[in-house]
Amino acid sequence: MSLRSPVSWSAFAAAEPELAATAGARFGAFTHHVLATLRRDGSPRTTGIEVRFLRGELWLGMMPGSLKALDLRRDPRFALQANPGPGTGMGGGDVRICGRAVEVEDGRTKGAYVREVEPPQPFHLFRTELTEVVRTFVEDDTCLVVEIWKPGEPVRALRRR
């Protein structure tokens, strides 16, 4: 686990533009993804979610009082898994983003989000702070590659044949 502070999407993209572009494309390929949060008892909860990359941030919007929003208010840690899409191809690989979700209450920030996204009202809005981005893919049909990025560290690539 990295001891560095979590960072915004834009800071990650500046540090690792190639991985950020691949991750962004994976999330952009489909509307719905899977968010993992922690229930009150510490067990995992997975739910569907739509995400937005706007103004250098990765945003999570949720219905008011949703269990995932209540989970994040209590414990901000999350894992976000990109929709793998149909079949087994997973163009661009499998991508997961981990971090902390910070609820946004600021009217100006929420207003800007509303103007761009037009979500149903009312809603919870969370800005993400990244602690890890992982991409897993098969290289040349022979090698499983896992790329791991954490704040303040270069991407590490683990290969398994």
Short mmCIF file of C-alpha atoms in Angstrom, two decimals:
data_model
loop_
_atom_site.label_atom_id
_atom_site.label_comp_id
_atom_site.label_asym_id
_atom_site.label_seq_id
_atom_site.Cartn_x
_atom_site.Cartn_y
_atom_site.Cartn_z
CA MET A 1 0.00 0.00 0.00
CA SER A 2 1.36 3.38 -1.01
CA LEU A 3 1.97 5.87 1.77
CA ARG A 4 1.62 8.75 -0.68
CA SER A 5 -1.45 10.96 -0.67
CA PRO A 6 -4.22 10.13 -3.12
CA VAL A 7 -4.38 12.26 -6.26
CA SER A 8 -6.96 13.59 -8.72
CA TRP A 9 -7.59 12.05 -12.11
CA SER A 10 -5.71 14.94 -13.77
CA ALA A 11 -2.63 14.39 -11.60
CA PHE A 12 -2.68 10.69 -12.50
CA ALA A 13 -3.11 11.54 -16.20
CA ALA A 14 -0.17 13.96 -16.05
CA ALA A 15 2.03 11.35 -14.36
CA GLU A 16 1.02 8.40 -16.55
CA PRO A 17 -0.69 9.66 -19.72
CA GLU A 18 -0.63 6.33 -21.58
CA LEU A 19 -2.25 4.32 -18.77
CA ALA A 20 -4.71 7.15 -18.10
CA ALA A 21 -5.73 7.22 -21.78
CA THR A 22 -6.25 3.46 -21.80
CA ALA A 23 -8.21 3.52 -18.54
CA GLY A 24 -10.32 6.46 -19.70
CA ALA A 25 -11.10 4.68 -22.97
CA ARG A 26 -12.13 1.51 -21.13
CA PHE A 27 -14.54 3.47 -18.93
CA GLY A 28 -15.72 5.53 -21.89
CA ALA A 29 -16.57 2.44 -23.95
CA PHE A 30 -19.63 1.64 -21.81
CA THR A 31 -22.07 3.59 -19.67
CA HIS A 32 -22.41 1.26 -16.69
CA HIS A 33 -19.60 0.00 -14.47
CA VAL A 34 -19.30 -1.70 -11.07
CA LEU A 35 -18.57 0.19 -7.86
CA ALA A 36 -17.44 -1.65 -4.72
CA THR A 37 -17.98 0.06 -1.37
CA LEU A 38 -17.85 -1.15 2.23
CA ARG A 39 -21.00 -1.88 4.21
CA ARG A 40 -21.33 -0.91 7.85
CA ASP A 41 -20.13 -4.39 8.90
CA GLY A 42 -17.07 -4.13 6.61
CA SER A 43 -18.32 -6.58 3.99
CA PRO A 44 -18.19 -5.50 0.34
CA ARG A 45 -21.14 -4.12 -1.58
CA THR A 46 -21.07 -4.01 -5.38
CA THR A 47 -23.48 -1.87 -7.37
CA GLY A 48 -23.79 -0.49 -10.85
CA ILE A 49 -22.78 3.10 -11.51
CA GLU A 50 -22.24 5.62 -14.27
CA VAL A 51 -19.03 7.66 -14.02
CA ARG A 52 -17.93 10.93 -15.59
CA PHE A 53 -14.50 12.33 -16.40
CA LEU A 54 -14.97 16.11 -16.32
CA ARG A 55 -12.65 19.05 -15.66
CA GLY A 56 -9.72 16.81 -14.70
CA GLU A 57 -11.70 14.79 -12.16
CA LEU A 58 -13.39 11.41 -12.02
CA TRP A 59 -16.92 11.94 -10.63
CA LEU A 60 -19.41 9.52 -9.09
CA GLY A 61 -23.04 10.66 -9.04
CA MET A 62 -25.71 8.78 -7.07
CA MET A 63 -29.36 8.86 -6.16
CA PRO A 64 -30.15 10.48 -2.81
CA GLY A 65 -29.97 8.08 0.10
CA SER A 66 -28.63 5.21 -2.03
CA LEU A 67 -26.79 2.54 -0.08
CA LYS A 68 -23.57 3.14 -2.01
CA ALA A 69 -23.72 6.86 -1.15
CA LEU A 70 -24.33 6.05 2.52
CA ASP A 71 -21.43 3.56 2.42
CA LEU A 72 -19.09 6.21 0.99
CA ARG A 73 -20.19 8.80 3.54
CA ARG A 74 -19.27 6.35 6.30
CA ASP A 75 -16.09 4.97 4.69
CA PRO A 76 -14.84 6.73 1.55
CA ARG A 77 -12.79 3.81 0.19
CA PHE A 78 -13.96 2.38 -3.13
CA ALA A 79 -12.95 0.20 -6.05
CA LEU A 80 -14.37 0.90 -9.50
CA GLN A 81 -14.28 -1.83 -12.14
CA ALA A 82 -14.68 -1.00 -15.84
CA ASN A 83 -17.45 -2.81 -17.64
CA PRO A 84 -15.73 -5.67 -19.50
CA GLY A 85 -18.18 -5.47 -22.38
CA PRO A 86 -19.60 -8.34 -24.37
CA GLY A 87 -17.66 -11.55 -24.92
CA THR A 88 -14.15 -12.07 -23.65
CA GLY A 89 -12.18 -9.59 -25.76
CA MET A 90 -12.00 -6.74 -23.21
CA GLY A 91 -10.39 -4.38 -25.71
CA GLY A 92 -7.77 -2.39 -23.81
CA GLY A 93 -7.74 -4.89 -20.96
CA ASP A 94 -9.45 -5.03 -17.61
CA VAL A 95 -9.20 -1.76 -15.63
CA ARG A 96 -9.82 -1.06 -11.93
CA ILE A 97 -9.51 2.25 -10.10
CA CYS A 98 -9.26 2.42 -6.32
CA GLY A 99 -9.32 5.40 -4.04
CA ARG A 100 -11.39 7.58 -1.78
CA ALA A 101 -14.61 9.37 -2.64
CA VAL A 102 -15.08 12.89 -1.27
CA GLU A 103 -18.66 14.14 -1.21
CA VAL A 104 -19.13 17.51 -2.86
CA GLU A 105 -21.56 19.88 -1.17
CA ASP A 106 -20.36 23.08 -2.84
CA GLY A 107 -23.23 24.57 -4.85
CA ARG A 108 -21.00 26.01 -7.56
CA THR A 109 -19.26 22.69 -8.20
CA LYS A 110 -22.52 20.75 -8.16
CA GLY A 111 -24.08 23.36 -10.44
CA ALA A 112 -21.29 22.96 -13.00
CA TYR A 113 -21.77 19.19 -12.87
CA VAL A 114 -25.53 19.59 -13.38
CA ARG A 115 -25.01 21.82 -16.41
CA GLU A 116 -22.74 19.23 -18.05
CA VAL A 117 -24.41 15.96 -17.02
CA GLU A 118 -28.05 16.89 -16.29
CA PRO A 119 -28.52 14.23 -13.59
CA PRO A 120 -31.90 13.60 -11.95
CA GLN A 121 -32.31 15.88 -8.93
CA PRO A 122 -31.53 15.66 -6.06
CA PHE A 123 -28.32 13.61 -6.08
CA HIS A 124 -25.09 12.88 -4.23
CA LEU A 125 -21.87 13.88 -5.98
CA PHE A 126 -18.47 12.48 -5.10
CA ARG A 127 -15.06 13.56 -6.41
CA THR A 128 -12.51 10.77 -6.44
CA GLU A 129 -8.99 10.73 -5.06
CA LEU A 130 -7.01 7.89 -6.62
CA THR A 131 -4.82 5.50 -4.67
CA GLU A 132 -4.32 2.86 -7.36
CA VAL A 133 -5.04 2.13 -11.02
CA VAL A 134 -4.62 -1.43 -12.30
CA ARG A 135 -4.82 -2.68 -15.87
CA THR A 136 -4.70 -6.39 -16.67
CA PHE A 137 -4.38 -7.66 -20.23
CA VAL A 138 -2.98 -10.47 -22.33
CA GLU A 139 0.06 -9.62 -24.43
CA ASP A 140 0.74 -11.54 -27.66
CA ASP A 141 -1.71 -14.27 -26.59
CA THR A 142 1.02 -15.67 -24.32
CA CYS A 143 1.64 -13.38 -21.39
CA LEU A 144 -0.66 -11.98 -18.70
CA VAL A 145 0.42 -8.41 -17.90
CA VAL A 146 -0.66 -6.49 -14.81
CA GLU A 147 0.18 -2.78 -14.79
CA ILE A 148 -0.07 -1.14 -11.37
CA TRP A 149 0.13 2.57 -10.66
CA LYS A 150 0.12 4.25 -7.24
CA PRO A 151 0.59 7.97 -6.47
CA GLY A 152 4.22 9.04 -6.57
CA GLU A 153 5.36 5.79 -8.18
CA PRO A 154 5.92 4.84 -11.82
CA VAL A 155 3.76 2.14 -13.38
CA ARG A 156 5.01 -1.34 -12.47
CA ALA A 157 4.38 -4.13 -14.97
CA LEU A 158 4.20 -7.72 -13.77
CA ARG A 159 4.33 -10.42 -16.44
CA ARG A 160 3.25 -14.02 -16.11
CA ARG A 161 3.62 -16.63 -18.83
#
